[in-house]
Amino acid sequence: MNSNSDLVVIGGGAAGLMCAITAADRGVHVTLLDPNKKLGRKVRITGKGRCNVTNNCDIKGFMENIPSDGRFLYSALNRLSPTDTISFFESHGVKLKTERGNRVFPVSDNANEVADMLERLCIESGVKILRTTAKQILTENGAVSAVETPDGIIKCRAAAICTGGMSYPLTGSKGDGYKFAKEFGHNIIQPRASLVPLESDDDYCGQMQGFSLRNVTLSLYENDKLIYKELGELLFTHFGLSGPLVLSASSHMRNRDKAVYSVRIDLKPALDEKKLDARILRDFELFSNREFKNSLEKLAGKTMIPVLIKLSGIPPEKKVNTITHQQRMGLVKLFKEFPVSISGTRPIEEAIVTSGGVDTKEVNPRTMESKLVEGLFFAGEVLNLDGYTGGFNLQIAWSTGYVAGKSVLKDEIL
């Protein structure tokens, strides 16, 4: 069944929804393609179902959290900043709150409220929603002319690729956008997992599977050079490490093919070595007649104690009152620099975000239009843009989607 439209938006995620709403509000006739029963499927699961809408910071602060080509985003962020995004959602009935690290969430702590509002706006703006996929984008004389779906061809003058990356494939992000872009000669920066759990060959990670640490400091090293340090939470798993600190650390690992990465965990960041030594001494005096293996219950979780004993090199049966100063100082260092070797990341399917994608050098930053094909636009994660955790990746989607929606047929439709 063939039809006509001004713009076909491929993908009903954060970027696609913002693009469709923005264009339709300008009078552009928009058709949105998404195979999911509900739009914004990935939006609905972000932030553990709470949806970290944006980060309440200025543009300079935002740029500091973009390890990829942040300069490309200047124009988009100036047109839809985090402050503008907050105003947009609140003006449409989604009340927001700012939490630690300037992270912005719905007051309801329900990501569905965000996605439902965007779907409602699409319908109210007159966007035609088709629960299907795009098979091919057609062109004539170097310009977009139609989008082919399994149900027929939609003639159009513009197409926006908002298909996401390759993370969370069950939501529909399977890399289709890269395929479309490649067919038109676009360079694709190798997609990689970002904001992803880390794997380790250290068997003690598996031994502590399910054990979480709060208020610890994680330091990530690249070839023995410190590249990331933050206080927060992490979790030991059967494969290595997960949790907020670990996901953030993973996005700093930009040389995985060449570099060696390792993690050090400060289990007692509130105490310097001198204070920690005094604390250990107090416990040792309290348990002076005990064996070493039974002396750490006030210092560490039950799950972690056997691992600490093994790594300390102090014989488990050694009486606490016979432990030497040198052995105790080694234990202090272990608490301050608990080591975890990193062998790699989990698969891209388990990542929150994809790093890599359509090369931004071939996209106009002021319009999000392809420099190679007239009427072809890109927005969101399909581009080689990603940020650290804290709402930055969704803001990239909102801003680039907004600019694309404002730019489609801009000389014809006000």
Short mmCIF file of C-alpha atoms in Angstrom, two decimals:
data_model
loop_
_atom_site.label_atom_id
_atom_site.label_comp_id
_atom_site.label_asym_id
_atom_site.label_seq_id
_atom_site.Cartn_x
_atom_site.Cartn_y
_atom_site.Cartn_z
CA MET A 1 0.00 0.00 0.00
CA ASN A 2 1.78 3.12 -1.22
CA SER A 3 1.40 6.58 0.36
CA ASN A 4 2.90 10.08 0.47
CA SER A 5 4.59 12.11 3.22
CA ASP A 6 6.94 15.08 3.56
CA LEU A 7 9.19 13.34 6.09
CA VAL A 8 9.60 9.71 7.10
CA VAL A 9 11.19 9.26 10.53
CA ILE A 10 12.73 5.81 10.93
CA GLY A 11 12.71 4.82 14.60
CA GLY A 12 10.42 5.89 17.43
CA GLY A 13 12.99 6.30 20.19
CA ALA A 14 14.02 9.51 21.94
CA ALA A 15 15.57 11.16 18.86
CA GLY A 16 12.87 9.97 16.47
CA LEU A 17 10.02 11.13 18.67
CA MET A 18 11.56 14.56 19.20
CA CYS A 19 12.28 14.88 15.48
CA ALA A 20 8.74 13.86 14.49
CA ILE A 21 7.02 16.15 17.03
CA THR A 22 9.22 19.15 16.16
CA ALA A 23 8.71 18.75 12.39
CA ALA A 24 4.95 18.14 12.67
CA ASP A 25 4.55 21.25 14.85
CA ARG A 26 5.98 23.23 11.92
CA GLY A 27 3.34 21.83 9.55
CA VAL A 28 5.51 19.11 8.01
CA HIS A 29 3.52 15.98 7.14
CA VAL A 30 5.36 13.27 9.12
CA THR A 31 5.18 9.48 9.00
CA LEU A 32 6.93 7.65 11.85
CA LEU A 33 8.03 4.03 11.43
CA ASP A 34 8.52 1.88 14.52
CA PRO A 35 7.72 -1.85 14.90
CA ASN A 36 7.18 -1.78 18.70
CA LYS A 37 3.69 -1.80 20.22
CA LYS A 38 4.67 1.21 22.32
CA LEU A 39 6.89 4.03 21.13
CA GLY A 40 10.01 5.00 23.08
CA ARG A 41 10.70 1.43 24.14
CA LYS A 42 14.30 2.16 25.12
CA VAL A 43 13.25 5.39 26.89
CA ARG A 44 10.93 3.24 29.02
CA ILE A 45 13.81 1.13 30.39
CA THR A 46 16.52 3.78 30.80
CA GLY A 47 17.66 4.75 34.26
CA LYS A 48 16.40 1.42 35.62
CA GLY A 49 12.92 2.38 34.52
CA ARG A 50 13.14 5.89 36.01
CA CYS A 51 14.45 7.69 32.88
CA ASN A 52 17.35 10.08 33.45
CA VAL A 53 15.86 12.74 31.14
CA THR A 54 18.87 15.07 31.02
CA ASN A 55 21.62 16.61 33.12
CA ASN A 56 20.89 19.99 34.69
CA CYS A 57 24.18 21.65 33.71
CA ASP A 58 25.36 24.41 31.39
CA ILE A 59 26.72 23.71 27.91
CA LYS A 60 30.36 23.94 29.05
CA GLY A 61 29.70 21.34 31.75
CA PHE A 62 27.87 19.21 29.22
CA MET A 63 30.81 19.20 26.81
CA GLU A 64 33.10 17.91 29.55
CA ASN A 65 31.00 14.75 29.60
CA ILE A 66 31.21 13.97 25.87
CA PRO A 67 34.32 11.86 25.11
CA SER A 68 33.49 11.66 21.38
CA ASP A 69 33.18 14.61 18.98
CA GLY A 70 31.58 17.07 21.40
CA ARG A 71 32.24 20.11 19.17
CA PHE A 72 29.70 18.77 16.69
CA LEU A 73 27.02 19.25 19.38
CA TYR A 74 27.57 22.96 20.07
CA SER A 75 24.96 24.16 17.59
CA ALA A 76 22.36 21.57 18.63
CA LEU A 77 22.83 22.25 22.35
CA ASN A 78 22.53 25.99 21.81
CA ARG A 79 19.17 25.40 20.13
CA LEU A 80 17.88 22.86 22.66
CA SER A 81 19.91 23.02 25.87
CA PRO A 82 19.34 20.91 29.00
CA THR A 83 17.44 23.90 30.44
CA ASP A 84 15.21 23.98 27.34
CA THR A 85 14.63 20.23 27.63
CA ILE A 86 13.53 20.58 31.26
CA SER A 87 11.10 23.36 30.23
CA PHE A 88 9.78 21.26 27.34
CA PHE A 89 8.87 18.29 29.50
CA GLU A 90 7.47 20.32 32.38
CA SER A 91 5.34 22.44 30.03
CA HIS A 92 3.76 19.22 28.77
CA GLY A 93 2.90 17.89 32.21
CA VAL A 94 5.96 15.84 33.23
CA LYS A 95 7.21 17.25 36.54
CA LEU A 96 10.96 16.81 36.99
CA LYS A 97 13.44 16.78 39.87
CA THR A 98 17.23 17.13 40.02
CA GLU A 99 19.23 14.58 42.00
CA ARG A 100 22.90 13.97 42.83
CA GLY A 101 25.26 14.72 39.95
CA ASN A 102 22.64 17.06 38.39
CA ARG A 103 20.73 14.04 37.08
CA VAL A 104 17.16 14.95 36.13
CA PHE A 105 14.32 12.43 36.64
CA PRO A 106 10.52 12.57 36.55
CA VAL A 107 9.10 13.24 40.03
CA SER A 108 7.08 10.05 39.49
CA ASP A 109 10.28 8.00 38.97
CA ASN A 110 8.42 6.38 36.08
CA ALA A 111 10.03 6.35 32.62
CA ASN A 112 6.67 5.44 31.05
CA GLU A 113 5.38 8.92 31.90
CA VAL A 114 8.08 10.43 29.65
CA ALA A 115 7.51 8.03 26.74
CA ASP A 116 3.70 8.22 27.00
CA MET A 117 3.83 12.02 26.89
CA LEU A 118 5.98 11.96 23.74
CA GLU A 119 3.67 9.43 22.07
CA ARG A 120 0.67 11.58 22.96
CA LEU A 121 2.36 14.67 21.49
CA CYS A 122 3.06 12.75 18.28
CA ILE A 123 -0.61 11.90 17.90
CA GLU A 124 -1.76 15.42 18.81
CA SER A 125 0.70 16.89 16.28
CA GLY A 126 -0.76 14.77 13.50
CA VAL A 127 2.17 12.37 13.07
CA LYS A 128 1.13 9.23 11.18
CA ILE A 129 2.48 6.24 13.13
CA LEU A 130 3.07 2.97 11.28
CA ARG A 131 4.07 -0.13 13.28
CA THR A 132 6.59 -1.32 10.72
CA THR A 133 10.24 -1.06 9.67
CA ALA A 134 12.11 0.51 6.79
CA LYS A 135 13.60 -1.87 4.21
CA GLN A 136 15.31 0.73 2.05
CA ILE A 137 15.65 4.47 1.50
CA LEU A 138 15.26 5.41 -2.17
CA THR A 139 16.80 8.42 -3.90
CA GLU A 140 16.50 10.25 -7.21
CA ASN A 141 19.21 12.59 -8.49
CA GLY A 142 21.07 12.48 -5.17
CA ALA A 143 18.03 13.34 -3.04
CA VAL A 144 15.68 11.25 -0.90
CA SER A 145 12.54 10.29 -2.82
CA ALA A 146 10.90 7.44 -0.89
CA VAL A 147 11.17 4.90 1.91
CA GLU A 148 10.32 1.28 1.22
CA THR A 149 8.60 -0.75 3.97
CA PRO A 150 7.41 -4.39 3.97
CA ASP A 151 3.90 -3.01 3.29
CA GLY A 152 4.73 -0.69 0.41
CA ILE A 153 6.51 2.51 -0.58
CA ILE A 154 6.09 5.88 1.11
CA LYS A 155 7.00 8.70 -1.27
CA CYS A 156 8.70 11.52 0.62
CA ARG A 157 11.12 14.42 0.31
CA ALA A 158 13.13 13.67 3.43
CA ALA A 159 14.00 10.78 5.72
CA ALA A 160 15.42 10.92 9.24
CA ILE A 161 17.42 7.92 10.44
CA CYS A 162 16.79 7.68 14.20
CA THR A 163 17.35 3.95 14.62
CA GLY A 164 19.69 4.07 17.62
CA GLY A 165 22.89 2.07 17.87
CA MET A 166 23.32 -1.63 18.57
CA SER A 167 22.70 -1.71 22.32
CA TYR A 168 19.44 -3.21 23.63
CA PRO A 169 18.60 -5.03 20.33
CA LEU A 170 15.28 -6.23 21.79
CA THR A 171 14.06 -2.62 21.59
CA GLY A 172 14.75 -2.59 17.85
CA SER A 173 18.29 -1.13 17.85
CA LYS A 174 19.95 -3.65 15.56
CA GLY A 175 22.27 -1.44 13.52
CA ASP A 176 19.87 -0.86 10.58
CA GLY A 177 20.77 2.82 10.51
CA TYR A 178 24.42 2.00 9.85
CA LYS A 179 23.37 -0.15 6.90
CA PHE A 180 21.26 2.64 5.37
CA ALA A 181 24.05 5.18 5.89
CA LYS A 182 26.68 2.89 4.37
CA GLU A 183 24.56 2.39 1.24
CA PHE A 184 24.86 6.14 0.61
CA GLY A 185 28.63 6.18 1.13
CA HIS A 186 28.71 7.33 4.75
CA ASN A 187 31.69 6.27 6.83
CA ILE A 188 30.76 4.30 9.96
CA ILE A 189 33.07 4.61 12.96
CA GLN A 190 33.34 1.07 14.39
CA PRO A 191 30.43 0.65 16.86
CA ARG A 192 31.54 -0.35 20.35
CA ALA A 193 29.87 -0.97 23.66
CA SER A 194 29.85 2.01 26.02
CA LEU A 195 28.33 2.29 29.49
CA VAL A 196 28.75 -1.46 29.76
CA PRO A 197 29.79 -3.94 32.49
CA LEU A 198 33.45 -5.00 32.54
CA GLU A 199 34.90 -8.48 32.39
CA SER A 200 37.78 -9.72 34.53
CA ASP A 201 39.89 -12.89 34.58
CA ASP A 202 40.23 -12.61 38.37
CA ASP A 203 38.42 -15.65 39.76
CA TYR A 204 37.61 -13.83 42.99
CA CYS A 205 35.07 -11.63 41.17
CA GLY A 206 32.98 -14.73 40.52
CA GLN A 207 33.49 -15.85 44.11
CA MET A 208 31.86 -12.57 45.21
CA GLN A 209 29.04 -12.73 42.64
CA GLY A 210 26.08 -10.60 43.76
CA PHE A 211 28.10 -8.72 46.41
CA SER A 212 27.74 -4.94 46.14
CA LEU A 213 29.87 -2.13 47.50
CA ARG A 214 28.57 1.35 48.32
CA ASN A 215 30.49 4.55 48.93
CA VAL A 216 33.71 3.19 47.47
CA THR A 217 36.05 4.94 45.05
CA LEU A 218 36.82 3.25 41.75
CA SER A 219 39.99 4.24 39.87
CA LEU A 220 40.45 3.09 36.26
CA TYR A 221 43.95 2.85 34.82
CA GLU A 222 45.00 2.73 31.18
CA ASN A 223 48.54 1.31 30.93
CA ASP A 224 49.07 2.34 34.59
CA LYS A 225 47.86 5.91 33.92
CA LEU A 226 44.83 7.04 35.95
CA ILE A 227 42.03 8.04 33.52
CA TYR A 228 38.90 7.91 35.71
CA LYS A 229 38.15 8.18 39.43
CA GLU A 230 34.75 8.39 41.10
CA LEU A 231 32.89 7.61 44.33
CA GLY A 232 29.77 5.45 44.17
CA GLU A 233 28.44 1.91 43.90
CA LEU A 234 29.55 -1.24 42.12
CA LEU A 235 28.65 -4.91 41.98
CA PHE A 236 30.74 -8.08 41.62
CA THR A 237 29.36 -10.52 39.05
CA HIS A 238 30.20 -13.96 37.65
CA PHE A 239 32.06 -12.24 34.77
CA GLY A 240 33.64 -9.29 36.60
CA LEU A 241 32.17 -5.92 37.59
CA SER A 242 28.94 -4.01 37.04
CA GLY A 243 27.03 -1.13 38.64
CA PRO A 244 26.95 2.66 38.10
CA LEU A 245 30.67 3.29 38.74
CA VAL A 246 31.69 0.54 36.35
CA LEU A 247 29.36 1.65 33.55
CA SER A 248 30.75 5.18 33.79
CA ALA A 249 34.33 3.90 33.81
CA SER A 250 33.73 1.83 30.65
CA SER A 251 32.96 4.93 28.58
CA HIS A 252 36.53 6.16 29.24
CA MET A 253 38.06 3.02 27.70
CA ARG A 254 38.74 4.38 24.22
CA ASN A 255 41.82 2.28 23.30
CA ARG A 256 40.63 -1.23 24.05
CA ASP A 257 42.49 -2.80 21.13
CA LYS A 258 45.89 -1.53 22.29
CA ALA A 259 45.80 -0.59 25.96
CA VAL A 260 45.78 -2.64 29.15
CA TYR A 261 43.11 -1.62 31.67
CA SER A 262 42.87 -2.28 35.38
CA VAL A 263 40.75 -1.13 38.30
CA ARG A 264 41.66 -0.23 41.87
CA ILE A 265 38.90 0.06 44.47
CA ASP A 266 39.33 2.15 47.61
CA LEU A 267 37.14 0.26 50.07
CA LYS A 268 37.54 2.94 52.76
CA PRO A 269 37.68 6.31 50.95
CA ALA A 270 36.72 8.24 54.11
CA LEU A 271 39.94 7.12 55.84
CA ASP A 272 43.50 7.91 54.79
CA GLU A 273 46.14 5.22 55.28
CA LYS A 274 47.13 6.48 58.72
CA LYS A 275 43.54 6.53 60.03
CA LEU A 276 42.78 3.17 58.44
CA ASP A 277 45.87 1.64 60.07
CA ALA A 278 44.71 2.98 63.45
CA ARG A 279 41.26 1.47 62.82
CA ILE A 280 42.75 -1.92 61.92
CA LEU A 281 44.98 -1.79 65.02
CA ARG A 282 41.91 -1.20 67.23
CA ASP A 283 40.21 -4.26 65.76
CA PHE A 284 43.38 -6.33 66.09
CA GLU A 285 43.61 -5.37 69.77
CA LEU A 286 39.96 -6.31 70.23
CA PHE A 287 40.49 -9.69 68.53
CA SER A 288 44.11 -10.18 69.62
CA ASN A 289 43.69 -13.88 70.42
CA ARG A 290 41.76 -14.72 67.27
CA GLU A 291 43.11 -16.15 64.05
CA PHE A 292 43.48 -13.60 61.24
CA LYS A 293 40.66 -15.17 59.20
CA ASN A 294 38.21 -14.30 62.01
CA SER A 295 39.36 -10.71 62.62
CA LEU A 296 37.93 -8.65 59.73
CA GLU A 297 34.20 -8.80 60.45
CA LYS A 298 34.02 -5.11 61.42
CA LEU A 299 36.02 -4.00 58.38
CA ALA A 300 34.51 -5.90 55.45
CA GLY A 301 31.44 -7.77 54.28
CA LYS A 302 31.24 -11.48 54.93
CA THR A 303 31.44 -12.33 51.22
CA MET A 304 34.61 -10.32 50.72
CA ILE A 305 36.58 -11.42 53.79
CA PRO A 306 37.93 -14.72 52.31
CA VAL A 307 39.16 -12.81 49.24
CA LEU A 308 40.86 -10.12 51.33
CA ILE A 309 42.57 -12.79 53.46
CA LYS A 310 43.86 -14.60 50.36
CA LEU A 311 45.11 -11.42 48.63
CA SER A 312 46.75 -10.10 51.81
CA GLY A 313 49.20 -13.01 51.85
CA ILE A 314 48.81 -13.27 55.65
CA PRO A 315 48.26 -16.92 56.71
CA PRO A 316 44.57 -17.35 57.66
CA GLU A 317 45.43 -19.21 60.88
CA LYS A 318 48.02 -16.67 62.02
CA LYS A 319 47.18 -15.19 65.43
CA VAL A 320 46.28 -11.51 65.15
CA ASN A 321 48.75 -10.55 67.90
CA THR A 322 51.63 -11.97 65.83
CA ILE A 323 50.88 -10.02 62.64
CA THR A 324 53.86 -7.81 61.77
CA HIS A 325 53.80 -4.09 61.00
CA GLN A 326 54.79 -4.87 57.41
CA GLN A 327 51.92 -7.34 57.01
CA ARG A 328 49.47 -4.84 58.48
CA MET A 329 50.62 -2.10 56.12
CA GLY A 330 50.11 -4.51 53.22
CA LEU A 331 46.54 -5.03 54.44
CA VAL A 332 46.02 -1.26 54.60
CA LYS A 333 47.17 -0.95 50.98
CA LEU A 334 44.82 -3.78 49.94
CA PHE A 335 41.85 -1.93 51.48
CA LYS A 336 42.87 1.29 49.74
CA GLU A 337 43.75 -0.29 46.38
CA PHE A 338 41.77 -3.50 45.94
CA PRO A 339 42.90 -4.73 42.49
CA VAL A 340 40.73 -6.01 39.63
CA SER A 341 42.27 -6.75 36.24
CA ILE A 342 40.08 -5.93 33.23
CA SER A 343 40.04 -8.34 30.29
CA GLY A 344 37.33 -6.60 28.25
CA THR A 345 33.72 -5.44 28.18
CA ARG A 346 30.48 -7.36 27.99
CA PRO A 347 28.93 -7.67 24.49
CA ILE A 348 27.50 -4.58 22.82
CA GLU A 349 24.01 -6.08 23.24
CA GLU A 350 24.39 -5.55 27.01
CA ALA A 351 25.57 -1.95 26.68
CA ILE A 352 23.38 1.02 27.59
CA VAL A 353 24.91 3.08 24.78
CA THR A 354 26.76 2.47 21.52
CA SER A 355 29.96 4.38 20.92
CA GLY A 356 30.75 4.88 17.24
CA GLY A 357 28.35 5.23 14.33
CA VAL A 358 27.84 7.62 11.42
CA ASP A 359 30.88 9.88 11.06
CA THR A 360 29.84 13.39 12.14
CA LYS A 361 32.27 14.92 9.61
CA GLU A 362 29.74 13.93 6.94
CA VAL A 363 26.75 15.51 8.70
CA ASN A 364 25.90 19.22 8.91
CA PRO A 365 25.93 20.09 12.66
CA ARG A 366 23.49 22.99 12.13
CA THR A 367 20.81 20.83 10.45
CA MET A 368 21.71 17.14 11.02
CA GLU A 369 21.42 16.67 7.26
CA SER A 370 23.77 14.39 5.37
CA LYS A 371 26.45 16.19 3.38
CA LEU A 372 26.24 13.37 0.82
CA VAL A 373 22.49 12.99 0.22
CA GLU A 374 19.94 15.80 0.09
CA GLY A 375 16.99 15.24 2.42
CA LEU A 376 18.70 12.53 4.51
CA PHE A 377 18.93 13.38 8.21
CA PHE A 378 20.45 11.65 11.24
CA ALA A 379 19.69 12.05 14.94
CA GLY A 380 20.54 10.31 18.20
CA GLU A 381 22.69 7.30 18.89
CA VAL A 382 23.13 6.32 15.22
CA LEU A 383 25.64 9.20 15.06
CA ASN A 384 29.19 8.87 16.41
CA LEU A 385 28.20 10.70 19.59
CA ASP A 386 28.02 9.39 23.13
CA GLY A 387 28.38 10.71 26.65
CA TYR A 388 29.04 9.50 30.15
CA THR A 389 26.21 8.45 32.46
CA GLY A 390 24.01 11.14 33.96
CA GLY A 391 21.44 12.05 31.29
CA PHE A 392 23.93 13.18 28.64
CA ASN A 393 23.04 10.53 26.06
CA LEU A 394 19.32 11.28 26.17
CA GLN A 395 20.08 14.99 25.85
CA ILE A 396 22.11 14.23 22.71
CA ALA A 397 19.02 12.46 21.34
CA TRP A 398 16.65 15.32 22.25
CA SER A 399 18.94 18.05 20.83
CA THR A 400 19.87 16.32 17.56
CA GLY A 401 16.27 15.17 17.03
CA TYR A 402 15.02 18.70 17.62
CA VAL A 403 17.49 20.22 15.15
CA ALA A 404 16.62 17.63 12.49
CA GLY A 405 12.91 18.30 13.00
CA LYS A 406 13.45 22.06 12.69
CA SER A 407 15.61 21.70 9.56
CA VAL A 408 13.53 19.42 7.34
CA LEU A 409 12.18 21.37 4.36
CA LYS A 410 13.08 24.57 6.23
CA ASP A 411 12.99 26.69 3.07
CA GLU A 412 9.47 25.52 2.21
CA ILE A 413 7.65 25.15 5.52
CA LEU A 414 7.90 27.68 8.33
#
